[in-house]
Short mmCIF file of C-alpha atoms in Angstrom, two decimals:
data_model
loop_
_atom_site.label_atom_id
_atom_site.label_comp_id
_atom_site.label_asym_id
_atom_site.label_seq_id
_atom_site.Cartn_x
_atom_site.Cartn_y
_atom_site.Cartn_z
CA MET A 263 -16.57 8.48 -15.10
CA THR A 264 -17.98 5.66 -12.97
CA PRO A 265 -21.60 4.46 -13.09
CA LEU A 266 -22.83 3.88 -9.54
CA GLY A 267 -26.09 2.23 -10.61
CA GLY A 268 -28.58 1.85 -13.44
CA LEU A 269 -26.54 -0.35 -15.80
CA GLY A 270 -28.16 -3.76 -15.72
CA ASP A 271 -31.21 -2.67 -13.70
CA VAL A 272 -34.18 -0.43 -14.32
CA GLY A 273 -33.50 1.67 -11.23
CA ARG A 274 -30.89 3.20 -8.86
CA ASN A 275 -29.60 5.44 -11.66
CA SER A 276 -26.48 7.35 -10.74
CA ALA A 277 -23.08 8.21 -12.21
CA SER A 278 -19.97 9.99 -10.94
CA PHE A 279 -17.85 12.21 -13.21
CA GLU A 280 -14.39 13.27 -12.05
CA ILE A 281 -11.85 15.73 -13.43
CA ASN A 282 -8.94 17.50 -11.73
CA GLY A 283 -10.00 16.29 -8.31
CA GLN A 284 -13.62 17.45 -8.61
CA ARG A 285 -16.73 15.30 -8.95
CA LEU A 286 -20.18 15.72 -10.40
CA ILE A 287 -22.89 13.23 -9.45
CA LEU A 288 -25.61 12.80 -12.07
CA ASP A 289 -28.86 11.44 -10.58
CA CYS A 290 -29.14 9.45 -7.38
CA GLY A 291 -32.08 7.05 -7.55
CA VAL A 292 -33.34 3.88 -5.92
CA LEU A 293 -34.20 0.41 -7.15
CA PHE A 294 -37.30 -1.14 -5.64
CA PRO A 295 -36.77 -4.66 -4.27
CA ASP A 296 -38.44 -7.73 -5.73
CA GLU A 297 -39.26 -11.09 -4.18
CA ASN A 298 -35.54 -11.95 -4.11
CA HIS A 299 -35.00 -9.22 -1.51
CA PRO A 300 -37.33 -10.13 1.38
CA GLY A 301 -37.75 -7.40 3.97
CA VAL A 302 -35.67 -4.88 2.02
CA ASP A 303 -37.29 -1.46 1.56
CA LEU A 304 -34.99 0.15 -1.02
CA ILE A 305 -31.79 -0.57 -2.93
CA LEU A 306 -29.35 2.33 -3.27
CA PRO A 307 -26.62 3.11 -5.80
CA SER A 308 -23.08 2.19 -4.82
CA LEU A 309 -22.46 5.44 -2.98
CA HIS A 310 -19.74 3.73 -0.95
CA LEU A 311 -17.56 3.92 -4.07
CA LEU A 312 -17.27 7.64 -3.41
CA GLY A 313 -15.20 6.67 -0.38
CA GLU A 314 -13.36 9.61 1.13
CA THR A 315 -14.04 11.87 -1.86
CA LEU A 316 -17.37 13.35 -0.68
CA ASP A 317 -15.70 16.73 -0.22
CA ASP A 318 -14.69 16.65 -3.89
CA ILE A 319 -18.32 16.73 -5.10
CA SER A 320 -19.05 20.03 -6.85
CA CYS A 321 -22.75 19.33 -7.32
CA LEU A 322 -25.51 16.78 -7.75
CA VAL A 323 -27.48 17.13 -10.99
CA LEU A 324 -30.96 15.59 -11.28
CA THR A 325 -32.52 14.91 -14.68
CA HIS A 326 -36.12 14.43 -13.47
CA GLY A 327 -38.29 13.57 -10.48
CA HIS A 328 -38.89 9.83 -10.71
CA GLU A 329 -37.87 7.77 -7.68
CA ASP A 330 -35.32 5.78 -9.68
CA HIS A 331 -33.46 9.08 -10.20
CA ILE A 332 -34.00 11.04 -6.95
CA GLY A 333 -34.98 8.45 -4.32
CA ALA A 334 -31.46 8.00 -2.91
CA VAL A 335 -30.61 11.70 -2.66
CA PRO A 336 -31.37 11.86 1.11
CA TYR A 337 -28.89 9.05 1.73
CA LEU A 338 -26.16 10.99 -0.07
CA LEU A 339 -27.01 14.28 1.65
CA ARG A 340 -26.94 12.58 5.05
CA ARG A 341 -23.24 12.11 4.44
CA ARG A 342 -22.67 15.64 3.16
CA PRO A 343 -25.70 17.96 3.36
CA ASP A 344 -24.07 21.00 1.74
CA ILE A 345 -23.79 19.51 -1.77
CA PRO A 346 -25.51 21.89 -4.24
CA VAL A 347 -28.40 20.10 -5.97
CA LEU A 348 -29.42 21.23 -9.47
CA GLY A 349 -32.67 20.28 -11.14
CA SER A 350 -35.90 21.55 -12.67
CA ARG A 351 -38.70 23.17 -10.69
CA LEU A 352 -40.90 20.09 -10.32
CA THR A 353 -37.96 17.80 -9.65
CA LEU A 354 -36.74 19.96 -6.78
CA ALA A 355 -40.26 20.32 -5.41
CA PHE A 356 -40.61 16.53 -5.19
CA LEU A 357 -37.14 16.32 -3.65
CA ARG A 358 -37.89 19.04 -1.11
CA GLU A 359 -40.77 17.03 0.33
CA LYS A 360 -38.62 13.91 0.43
CA LEU A 361 -35.91 15.75 2.36
CA LYS A 362 -38.50 16.94 4.88
CA GLU A 363 -39.45 13.33 5.57
CA HIS A 364 -35.79 12.56 6.23
CA ARG A 365 -35.45 15.70 8.38
CA ILE A 366 -32.70 17.11 6.16
CA ARG A 367 -32.88 20.89 6.10
CA ASN A 368 -31.10 23.90 4.64
CA VAL A 369 -30.10 22.11 1.44
CA ASP A 370 -28.71 24.18 -1.42
CA LEU A 371 -31.34 23.55 -4.14
CA ARG A 372 -30.77 25.39 -7.42
CA GLU A 373 -33.59 25.53 -9.95
CA MET A 374 -32.51 25.11 -13.57
CA GLU A 375 -34.70 25.80 -16.59
CA ALA A 376 -34.48 24.16 -20.00
CA GLY A 377 -31.98 26.19 -22.03
CA SER A 378 -30.11 27.46 -18.97
CA ARG A 379 -26.36 27.11 -18.49
CA THR A 380 -24.15 27.29 -15.42
CA THR A 381 -20.66 26.41 -14.24
CA MET A 382 -19.97 24.27 -11.17
CA GLY A 383 -16.24 24.01 -10.58
CA GLU A 384 -14.68 22.14 -13.49
CA PHE A 385 -18.07 21.40 -15.07
CA ASP A 386 -19.87 23.63 -17.56
CA LEU A 387 -23.51 22.48 -17.56
CA GLU A 388 -26.24 23.14 -20.10
CA PHE A 389 -29.78 21.83 -19.63
CA LEU A 390 -32.02 20.76 -22.52
CA ALA A 391 -35.73 19.96 -22.41
CA VAL A 392 -36.71 16.35 -23.02
CA ASN A 393 -40.12 14.73 -23.13
CA HIS A 394 -40.77 11.93 -20.63
CA SER A 395 -43.60 10.48 -18.54
CA ILE A 396 -43.12 13.23 -15.96
CA PRO A 397 -43.03 16.99 -16.60
CA ASP A 398 -39.86 19.07 -16.45
CA ALA A 399 -37.39 16.34 -17.48
CA LEU A 400 -33.96 17.50 -18.63
CA ALA A 401 -31.01 16.22 -20.62
CA VAL A 402 -27.61 17.52 -19.50
CA LEU A 403 -24.69 18.66 -21.63
CA VAL A 404 -21.50 18.48 -19.55
CA ARG A 405 -18.53 20.36 -20.97
CA THR A 406 -15.11 19.76 -19.42
CA LYS A 407 -11.48 20.19 -20.40
CA ALA A 408 -11.37 16.45 -21.10
CA GLY A 409 -14.33 16.53 -23.49
CA THR A 410 -18.08 17.00 -23.80
CA VAL A 411 -20.70 14.54 -22.56
CA LEU A 412 -24.40 14.60 -23.49
CA HIS A 413 -26.60 12.59 -21.12
CA THR A 414 -30.20 12.22 -22.28
CA GLY A 415 -31.69 11.27 -18.92
CA ASP A 416 -34.93 9.36 -19.49
CA PHE A 417 -36.55 10.66 -22.67
CA LYS A 418 -38.70 10.06 -25.71
CA MET A 419 -39.64 12.16 -28.75
CA ASP A 420 -43.42 12.45 -28.45
CA GLN A 421 -44.43 14.95 -31.13
CA LEU A 422 -47.86 15.49 -29.55
CA PRO A 423 -47.00 15.83 -25.85
CA LEU A 424 -49.84 16.54 -23.45
CA ASP A 425 -48.03 19.56 -21.99
CA GLY A 426 -46.69 20.83 -25.34
CA ARG A 427 -43.07 20.42 -24.17
CA LEU A 428 -41.02 18.81 -26.95
CA THR A 429 -37.62 17.19 -26.70
CA ASP A 430 -35.12 19.89 -27.70
CA LEU A 431 -33.77 18.27 -30.86
CA ARG A 432 -32.35 21.62 -31.94
CA GLY A 433 -30.27 21.61 -28.78
CA PHE A 434 -29.15 18.05 -29.50
CA ALA A 435 -28.17 19.11 -33.03
CA ARG A 436 -26.24 22.16 -31.77
CA ALA A 437 -24.37 19.92 -29.37
CA GLY A 438 -23.57 17.57 -32.22
CA GLU A 439 -22.23 20.41 -34.35
CA GLU A 440 -20.05 21.54 -31.45
CA GLY A 441 -18.87 17.97 -30.95
CA VAL A 442 -20.09 15.35 -28.47
CA ASP A 443 -17.27 13.12 -27.25
CA LEU A 444 -19.53 10.82 -25.24
CA PHE A 445 -23.27 10.30 -25.75
CA MET A 446 -24.95 8.57 -22.79
CA VAL A 447 -28.36 7.40 -23.99
CA ASP A 448 -31.50 5.97 -22.37
CA SER A 449 -31.68 2.27 -23.34
CA THR A 450 -34.99 1.12 -21.85
CA ASN A 451 -36.83 0.71 -25.16
CA ALA A 452 -33.84 0.00 -27.41
CA GLU A 453 -35.31 -3.39 -28.33
CA THR A 454 -38.69 -1.89 -29.28
CA PRO A 455 -39.01 -1.15 -33.00
CA GLY A 456 -40.29 2.12 -34.42
CA PHE A 457 -41.39 5.11 -32.39
CA THR A 458 -43.02 5.17 -28.96
CA THR A 459 -46.77 5.72 -29.13
CA HIS A 460 -48.02 9.24 -28.38
CA GLU A 461 -49.48 9.83 -24.92
CA ILE A 462 -52.60 11.23 -26.55
CA ASP A 463 -53.22 7.90 -28.35
CA ILE A 464 -54.41 6.19 -25.18
CA GLN A 465 -57.32 8.62 -24.91
CA PRO A 466 -59.85 6.44 -26.81
CA ALA A 467 -59.15 3.43 -24.58
CA MET A 468 -59.43 5.59 -21.48
CA GLU A 469 -62.76 6.98 -22.71
CA ARG A 470 -64.07 3.45 -23.26
CA VAL A 471 -63.11 2.42 -19.74
CA PHE A 472 -64.94 5.40 -18.26
CA SER A 473 -68.00 4.91 -20.44
CA HIS A 474 -68.33 1.19 -19.62
CA ALA A 475 -67.62 1.47 -15.89
CA SER A 476 -71.03 1.49 -14.21
CA ALA A 477 -69.83 1.15 -10.62
CA ARG A 478 -66.56 1.78 -8.80
CA LEU A 479 -63.58 2.72 -10.99
CA ILE A 480 -60.02 2.57 -9.69
CA VAL A 481 -57.06 3.77 -11.77
CA ALA A 482 -53.61 2.71 -10.59
CA CYS A 483 -50.47 4.42 -11.86
CA PHE A 484 -47.12 5.73 -10.68
CA SER A 485 -47.47 8.41 -8.04
CA SER A 486 -45.30 10.78 -10.09
CA HIS A 487 -47.03 10.26 -13.44
CA VAL A 488 -48.60 13.71 -13.63
CA HIS A 489 -49.58 13.34 -17.30
CA ARG A 490 -51.51 10.15 -16.68
CA VAL A 491 -53.33 11.62 -13.70
CA GLN A 492 -54.22 14.65 -15.83
CA GLN A 493 -55.81 12.35 -18.40
CA VAL A 494 -57.79 10.60 -15.67
CA MET A 495 -58.82 13.97 -14.25
CA ASP A 496 -60.06 15.17 -17.64
CA GLU A 497 -62.07 11.99 -18.25
CA ALA A 498 -63.54 12.16 -14.76
CA VAL A 499 -64.81 15.67 -15.39
CA LYS A 500 -66.41 14.59 -18.68
CA ALA A 501 -68.03 11.60 -16.96
CA GLY A 502 -69.26 13.66 -14.00
CA ARG A 503 -67.15 11.74 -11.49
CA LYS A 504 -65.32 13.11 -8.48
CA VAL A 505 -61.63 12.23 -8.06
CA VAL A 506 -60.02 10.92 -4.89
CA TYR A 507 -56.31 10.16 -4.39
CA VAL A 508 -55.34 7.05 -2.46
CA GLY A 509 -51.79 6.43 -1.28
CA ARG A 510 -49.57 8.86 0.60
CA SER A 511 -47.13 9.43 -2.26
CA MET A 512 -49.99 10.00 -4.70
CA VAL A 513 -51.58 12.62 -2.45
CA LYS A 514 -48.25 14.35 -1.86
CA ASN A 515 -47.02 14.42 -5.46
CA MET A 516 -50.29 15.45 -7.06
CA THR A 517 -50.78 18.19 -4.49
CA ILE A 518 -47.34 19.57 -5.38
CA ALA A 519 -47.99 19.24 -9.12
CA ALA A 520 -51.30 21.12 -8.80
CA GLN A 521 -49.79 23.87 -6.66
CA LEU A 522 -47.05 24.46 -9.25
CA GLY A 523 -49.46 24.40 -12.18
CA TYR A 524 -48.31 21.14 -13.77
CA LEU A 525 -51.65 19.47 -12.99
CA LYS A 526 -54.93 21.23 -13.83
CA VAL A 527 -57.62 20.31 -11.30
CA PRO A 528 -61.05 21.80 -12.10
CA ALA A 529 -62.97 23.24 -9.18
CA ASN A 530 -65.17 20.85 -7.20
CA THR A 531 -63.52 17.78 -8.76
CA LEU A 532 -61.22 16.57 -6.00
CA ILE A 533 -62.60 15.04 -2.79
CA ALA A 534 -60.92 13.61 0.32
CA LEU A 535 -60.81 9.88 0.92
CA ASP A 536 -62.76 10.32 4.16
CA ASP A 537 -65.66 11.75 2.12
CA ILE A 538 -65.85 8.93 -0.42
CA ASP A 539 -68.89 7.30 1.28
CA LYS A 540 -70.90 10.47 0.64
CA TYR A 541 -70.98 9.57 -3.07
CA ALA A 542 -72.26 6.59 -5.01
CA PRO A 543 -69.44 4.38 -6.42
CA LYS A 544 -70.45 5.34 -10.00
CA ASP A 545 -69.84 9.01 -9.18
CA VAL A 546 -66.20 8.63 -8.10
CA VAL A 547 -62.91 7.58 -9.69
CA ILE A 548 -60.11 6.53 -7.35
CA VAL A 549 -56.54 7.30 -8.42
CA SER A 550 -54.33 4.89 -6.53
CA THR A 551 -50.77 3.76 -6.04
CA GLY A 552 -49.86 0.10 -6.42
CA SER A 553 -49.54 -0.43 -10.16
CA GLN A 554 -46.42 -2.56 -9.55
CA GLY A 555 -48.10 -4.90 -7.09
CA GLU A 556 -46.27 -3.53 -4.06
CA PRO A 557 -47.52 -5.59 -1.06
CA LEU A 558 -48.31 -2.59 1.16
CA SER A 559 -49.73 -0.37 -1.57
CA ALA A 560 -53.35 0.74 -1.64
CA LEU A 561 -54.25 -1.47 -4.60
CA SER A 562 -52.76 -4.61 -3.05
CA ARG A 563 -54.65 -3.95 0.17
CA ILE A 564 -57.87 -3.49 -1.82
CA ALA A 565 -57.26 -6.77 -3.67
CA ASN A 566 -56.68 -8.56 -0.34
CA HIS A 567 -59.73 -7.02 1.40
CA GLU A 568 -57.36 -5.22 3.79
CA HIS A 569 -58.05 -1.57 2.94
CA PRO A 570 -59.90 0.18 5.79
CA ILE A 571 -62.18 2.21 3.48
CA ILE A 572 -62.20 0.94 -0.11
CA THR A 573 -63.58 -2.35 -1.36
CA ALA A 574 -63.81 -3.70 -4.91
CA GLY A 575 -66.02 -6.52 -6.13
CA PRO A 576 -68.37 -7.62 -8.92
CA GLY A 577 -69.18 -4.80 -11.35
CA ASP A 578 -66.17 -2.70 -10.36
CA VAL A 579 -63.32 -1.88 -12.75
CA VAL A 580 -59.60 -1.46 -12.06
CA LEU A 581 -57.41 0.18 -14.71
CA LEU A 582 -53.64 -0.40 -14.47
CA ALA A 583 -52.39 2.64 -16.36
CA SER A 584 -48.67 2.02 -16.13
CA SER A 585 -45.82 0.00 -17.55
CA LEU A 586 -44.48 -3.10 -15.85
CA ILE A 587 -41.06 -2.69 -14.29
CA PRO A 588 -38.95 -5.83 -14.93
CA GLY A 589 -38.91 -8.02 -11.82
CA ASN A 590 -42.43 -7.07 -10.74
CA GLU A 591 -44.26 -9.51 -13.01
CA ASN A 592 -45.21 -11.95 -10.25
CA SER A 593 -46.36 -9.22 -7.86
CA VAL A 594 -48.56 -7.58 -10.47
CA SER A 595 -49.96 -10.93 -11.54
CA ARG A 596 -50.94 -11.70 -7.94
CA VAL A 597 -52.82 -8.42 -7.66
CA ILE A 598 -54.62 -8.95 -10.99
CA ASN A 599 -55.58 -12.48 -9.98
CA GLY A 600 -56.77 -11.32 -6.58
CA LEU A 601 -58.95 -8.61 -8.07
CA THR A 602 -60.31 -10.94 -10.75
CA LYS A 603 -61.16 -13.55 -8.13
CA ASN A 604 -63.17 -10.86 -6.35
CA GLY A 605 -65.21 -10.27 -9.50
CA VAL A 606 -63.40 -7.09 -10.56
CA LYS A 607 -62.73 -6.41 -14.24
CA VAL A 608 -59.05 -5.52 -14.66
CA VAL A 609 -57.98 -3.49 -17.69
CA HIS A 610 -54.22 -3.35 -18.29
CA LYS A 611 -51.63 -2.86 -20.99
CA GLY A 612 -51.94 -6.49 -22.03
CA ASN A 613 -55.59 -6.19 -23.04
CA ALA A 614 -56.04 -2.51 -23.96
CA LEU A 615 -53.99 0.51 -25.04
CA VAL A 616 -54.13 2.17 -21.64
CA HIS A 617 -50.46 3.03 -21.22
CA VAL A 618 -47.57 4.20 -23.36
CA SER A 619 -43.92 4.18 -22.43
CA GLY A 620 -41.95 7.23 -21.37
CA HIS A 621 -38.83 6.02 -23.18
CA ALA A 622 -37.56 6.36 -26.74
CA SER A 623 -37.90 3.32 -29.00
CA SER A 624 -35.27 2.25 -31.52
CA GLY A 625 -36.48 4.61 -34.27
CA GLU A 626 -36.09 7.61 -31.98
CA LEU A 627 -32.66 6.45 -30.81
CA LEU A 628 -31.47 6.06 -34.41
CA TYR A 629 -32.73 9.57 -35.13
CA CYS A 630 -30.74 10.95 -32.19
CA TYR A 631 -27.53 9.16 -33.16
CA ASN A 632 -27.75 10.56 -36.68
CA LEU A 633 -28.50 14.01 -35.27
CA VAL A 634 -25.75 14.16 -32.66
CA LYS A 635 -23.08 12.11 -34.50
CA PRO A 636 -21.18 11.33 -31.29
CA ARG A 637 -17.57 10.13 -31.26
CA ASN A 638 -18.32 7.61 -28.51
CA VAL A 639 -21.49 6.09 -27.08
CA MET A 640 -22.22 4.57 -23.69
CA PRO A 641 -25.78 3.20 -23.28
CA VAL A 642 -27.35 3.80 -19.85
CA HIS A 643 -30.58 3.04 -17.98
CA GLY A 644 -31.63 -0.51 -18.70
CA GLU A 645 -31.02 -4.20 -18.32
CA VAL A 646 -27.99 -5.75 -20.00
CA ARG A 647 -29.96 -6.74 -23.12
CA HIS A 648 -31.23 -3.16 -23.48
CA LEU A 649 -27.71 -1.74 -23.22
CA HIS A 650 -26.39 -4.08 -25.91
CA ALA A 651 -29.35 -3.40 -28.20
CA ASN A 652 -28.75 0.33 -27.83
CA ALA A 653 -25.07 -0.05 -28.66
CA GLU A 654 -25.96 -1.96 -31.84
CA LEU A 655 -28.21 0.93 -32.90
CA ALA A 656 -25.33 3.36 -32.46
CA ILE A 657 -23.04 1.10 -34.48
CA ALA A 658 -25.63 0.89 -37.26
CA THR A 659 -25.47 4.67 -37.65
CA GLY A 660 -21.70 4.69 -38.08
CA VAL A 661 -20.27 4.78 -34.56
CA PRO A 662 -17.20 2.48 -34.61
CA ARG A 663 -17.88 -0.71 -32.65
CA GLU A 664 -14.89 -0.09 -30.38
CA ASN A 665 -16.39 3.32 -29.52
CA ALA A 666 -19.78 1.91 -28.45
CA VAL A 667 -18.95 0.88 -24.89
CA VAL A 668 -21.28 -1.35 -22.87
CA VAL A 669 -20.17 -1.49 -19.23
CA GLU A 670 -21.42 -2.57 -15.81
CA ASP A 671 -21.89 -0.55 -12.65
CA GLY A 672 -18.55 0.22 -11.05
CA THR A 673 -16.63 0.31 -14.34
CA VAL A 674 -14.14 3.18 -14.51
CA VAL A 675 -14.33 4.83 -17.93
CA ASP A 676 -11.78 7.38 -19.08
CA LEU A 677 -12.42 10.10 -21.68
CA HIS A 678 -9.22 11.54 -23.14
CA ASP A 679 -8.56 13.26 -26.48
CA GLY A 680 -12.02 12.32 -27.70
CA LYS A 681 -11.52 8.61 -27.01
CA VAL A 682 -13.28 6.47 -24.39
CA ALA A 683 -11.43 3.64 -22.66
CA VAL A 684 -12.26 1.26 -19.82
CA VAL A 685 -9.44 1.64 -17.29
CA GLY A 686 -10.66 -0.13 -14.16
CA ARG A 687 -13.42 -1.91 -12.29
CA LEU A 688 -14.79 -1.38 -8.77
CA GLU A 689 -17.21 -3.62 -6.85
CA ALA A 690 -20.58 -1.88 -7.20
CA ASP A 691 -22.59 -4.04 -4.80
CA TYR A 692 -26.21 -3.40 -3.91
CA VAL A 693 -26.72 -1.24 -0.84
CA PHE A 694 -29.88 -2.32 1.00
CA VAL A 695 -32.10 -0.09 3.12
CA ASP A 696 -33.90 -2.16 5.74
CA GLY A 697 -36.10 -0.02 7.95
CA SER A 698 -33.83 2.71 9.27
CA THR A 699 -30.60 0.83 8.62
CA VAL A 700 -28.43 1.19 5.52
CA ASP A 701 -26.08 -1.55 4.29
CA ALA A 702 -26.55 -3.72 7.39
CA VAL A 703 -28.18 -6.54 5.42
CA GLY A 704 -26.09 -8.67 3.06
CA ASP A 705 -26.47 -11.74 0.91
CA ALA A 706 -26.24 -14.12 3.88
CA GLU A 707 -29.12 -12.39 5.67
CA LEU A 708 -31.21 -12.39 2.50
CA ASP A 709 -30.63 -16.12 2.05
CA GLU A 710 -31.85 -16.73 5.59
CA ARG A 711 -34.88 -14.48 5.08
CA ARG A 712 -35.91 -16.40 1.98
CA ILE A 713 -36.16 -19.43 4.24
CA LEU A 714 -37.34 -17.84 7.48
CA GLY A 715 -39.55 -14.95 6.37
CA GLU A 716 -39.31 -11.43 5.03
CA GLU A 717 -37.51 -9.77 7.93
CA GLY A 718 -35.97 -12.75 9.68
CA PHE A 719 -36.67 -13.70 13.27
CA ILE A 720 -35.42 -12.96 16.76
CA SER A 721 -35.49 -15.53 19.52
CA ALA A 722 -35.26 -14.74 23.23
CA ILE A 723 -34.75 -17.48 25.83
CA ALA A 724 -34.92 -17.00 29.59
CA VAL A 725 -34.92 -19.39 32.54
CA VAL A 726 -36.92 -18.45 35.67
CA ASN A 727 -37.77 -19.95 39.04
CA LEU A 728 -41.47 -19.30 39.61
CA HIS A 729 -41.27 -20.52 43.20
CA THR A 730 -38.57 -18.10 44.31
CA GLY A 731 -39.44 -15.35 41.79
CA GLU A 732 -35.90 -15.27 40.38
CA LEU A 733 -34.52 -14.83 36.89
CA VAL A 734 -32.10 -17.73 36.75
CA GLU A 735 -30.53 -17.07 33.36
CA GLY A 736 -30.93 -14.87 30.30
CA PRO A 737 -32.51 -13.55 28.39
CA ILE A 738 -30.31 -14.89 25.61
CA ILE A 739 -31.33 -13.05 22.44
CA THR A 740 -30.25 -14.26 19.00
CA ALA A 741 -31.35 -13.53 15.45
CA ARG A 742 -31.33 -15.06 11.99
CA GLY A 743 -31.95 -13.15 8.80
CA PHE A 744 -31.85 -9.92 10.81
CA ILE A 745 -29.09 -7.34 11.15
CA ASP A 746 -25.70 -8.89 11.87
CA GLU A 747 -24.12 -6.40 14.23
CA GLU A 748 -21.98 -7.26 17.24
CA GLY A 749 -23.55 -6.29 20.56
CA ILE A 750 -26.80 -5.29 18.88
CA PHE A 751 -28.97 -6.76 21.67
CA ASP A 752 -26.91 -5.64 24.69
CA SER A 753 -29.11 -2.72 25.69
CA ILE A 754 -32.44 -4.43 25.12
CA SER A 755 -31.29 -7.58 26.93
CA ALA A 756 -30.84 -5.57 30.12
CA GLU A 757 -34.23 -3.93 29.66
CA VAL A 758 -36.01 -7.23 29.09
CA ALA A 759 -34.24 -8.77 32.08
CA GLY A 760 -35.43 -5.88 34.23
CA GLY A 761 -38.99 -6.36 33.02
CA LEU A 762 -38.87 -10.07 33.82
CA ARG A 763 -37.59 -9.42 37.33
CA GLU A 764 -40.37 -6.89 37.96
CA ALA A 765 -43.02 -9.33 36.73
CA LEU A 766 -41.61 -12.13 38.90
CA ALA A 767 -41.51 -9.83 41.91
CA ASP A 768 -45.19 -9.01 41.29
CA GLY A 769 -46.02 -12.70 41.58
CA ALA A 770 -46.09 -14.06 38.00
CA GLU A 771 -47.38 -17.61 38.27
CA ASP A 772 -46.72 -19.04 34.80
CA THR A 773 -44.49 -18.50 31.80
CA TYR A 774 -47.06 -17.17 29.30
CA PRO A 775 -47.22 -13.53 30.54
CA LEU A 776 -43.43 -13.52 30.76
CA GLN A 777 -43.16 -14.61 27.15
CA GLN A 778 -45.61 -11.91 26.11
CA LEU A 779 -43.61 -9.34 28.06
CA MET A 780 -40.46 -10.30 26.15
CA ARG A 781 -42.31 -10.21 22.83
CA ARG A 782 -43.75 -6.72 23.49
CA ARG A 783 -40.49 -5.16 24.67
CA LEU A 784 -38.44 -6.65 21.86
CA GLY A 785 -41.11 -5.67 19.32
CA ARG A 786 -41.23 -2.04 20.47
CA TRP A 787 -37.46 -1.80 20.51
CA VAL A 788 -36.87 -3.24 17.05
CA SER A 789 -39.72 -1.20 15.55
CA LYS A 790 -38.49 2.08 17.03
CA ARG A 791 -34.80 1.53 16.35
CA TYR A 792 -34.87 -0.29 13.01
CA ARG A 793 -38.43 0.20 11.71
CA ALA A 794 -38.59 -3.53 11.13
CA ARG A 795 -41.02 -6.30 12.03
CA PRO A 796 -39.14 -9.59 12.31
CA MET A 797 -40.83 -12.64 13.78
CA ILE A 798 -40.18 -12.68 17.54
CA VAL A 799 -40.07 -16.06 19.28
CA PRO A 800 -39.93 -15.75 23.10
CA VAL A 801 -39.25 -18.84 25.21
CA VAL A 802 -39.41 -18.89 29.02
CA LEU A 803 -38.39 -22.09 30.81
CA ALA A 804 -39.46 -22.63 34.42
CA THR A 805 -37.35 -24.60 36.88
#
């Protein structure tokens, strides 16, 4: 088994299991970039470690529908689109829409229910219900000739879940009685004592926010947090407010959740964003993306007075109903400060109980270790400190220290005769998505971008003779902090040169319109081909 991502980061979760020449990939998520990754859109698992073994993949198993578990699936299926994908109903529905955006069709999607069991090549798979911050989450029991692995996925043990779907502790216990050789356990809250607060416990704080909000109310949360949106929906109905979704992913995901019955939307509650001006601010609640301070999100644009429709000022309230992903602290702080400066009251986890985690705390993890009694443990999903804290919990319940293995991405772990051993190490580097390009940006380009700007810059220099109307030399196009690819500008150089010659033949009298011509043509080209917006610096010298 080799983790491809998710060990040391809260994101890009993925692992590869191999036996007798066949592979199973468990989850395939993304990590969202922080301020150390200027211009980067997404960070993928180390799928390159699969090398030439793509044809060996029996299936891709998805534990739930959060982006850090399914966001990189299109990038895997681009390389081999016929891989069977197994997951729950909601998970596959979210994935289906994502694949449409990437124009990937005819994918073999296989819906699995909690309690179901199937065989894919060398892998006997059983799916168990777990409670998380998104409906339809699953743990996976993987039986092979080499041993049995139980992977929790992301989970907690909320005993009062909003949807009534409990973590299948009976299934965990049955697996333990059968014998679990390797228990792979969610580590996110391993440092948090006790038990994670029930989702229902935030209801009083949510009620207070609604009752005290006398003007515009904006609630920001993850676009896949169906449970949280349901709570907002219920409070809106009680307060007589209409609900409007803001943010493309929010609209898409909540529409899917409602169509499948995971989200209950009372009649005459939901309105379109274009109709928001037909209602007084006190009669509407806006459910928005942007709880992590993403620069282009709806909430950030509202805070910066850049949203085309929605404004927020004195008397308005913004509720951040989500956890803070490590690495996003500065971005979220900027949004809170921006809103506060505008006179908006911001309610967040730091000053009110308006969010609870979707992950098991230490008390729940101890319970599971005692229930399953695994022979070996490998903590997953979390930063390094979370992984080590989780391992110490396992050791406290009687797992031998040498059997509680904390590893990094790319570590090759062998399971044989009920014993886990580290047998190798591969370089599991970050894979950056920049516009439409994958893995074309490296550390050198990122260093330059930190100095030069988010997406680097492109310079274009040409020499012309305005008297004779000739292009004397160029254009010479170079880039810094952009994609380092030999011959990348060959085609556009010829096009820009042609445009300059046409403009000179039409009687261009100074360099300014020629510079603008170069800027426009380079801008269109780089936007269409790479979906990027680097700074473009055109220079035309006249002889």
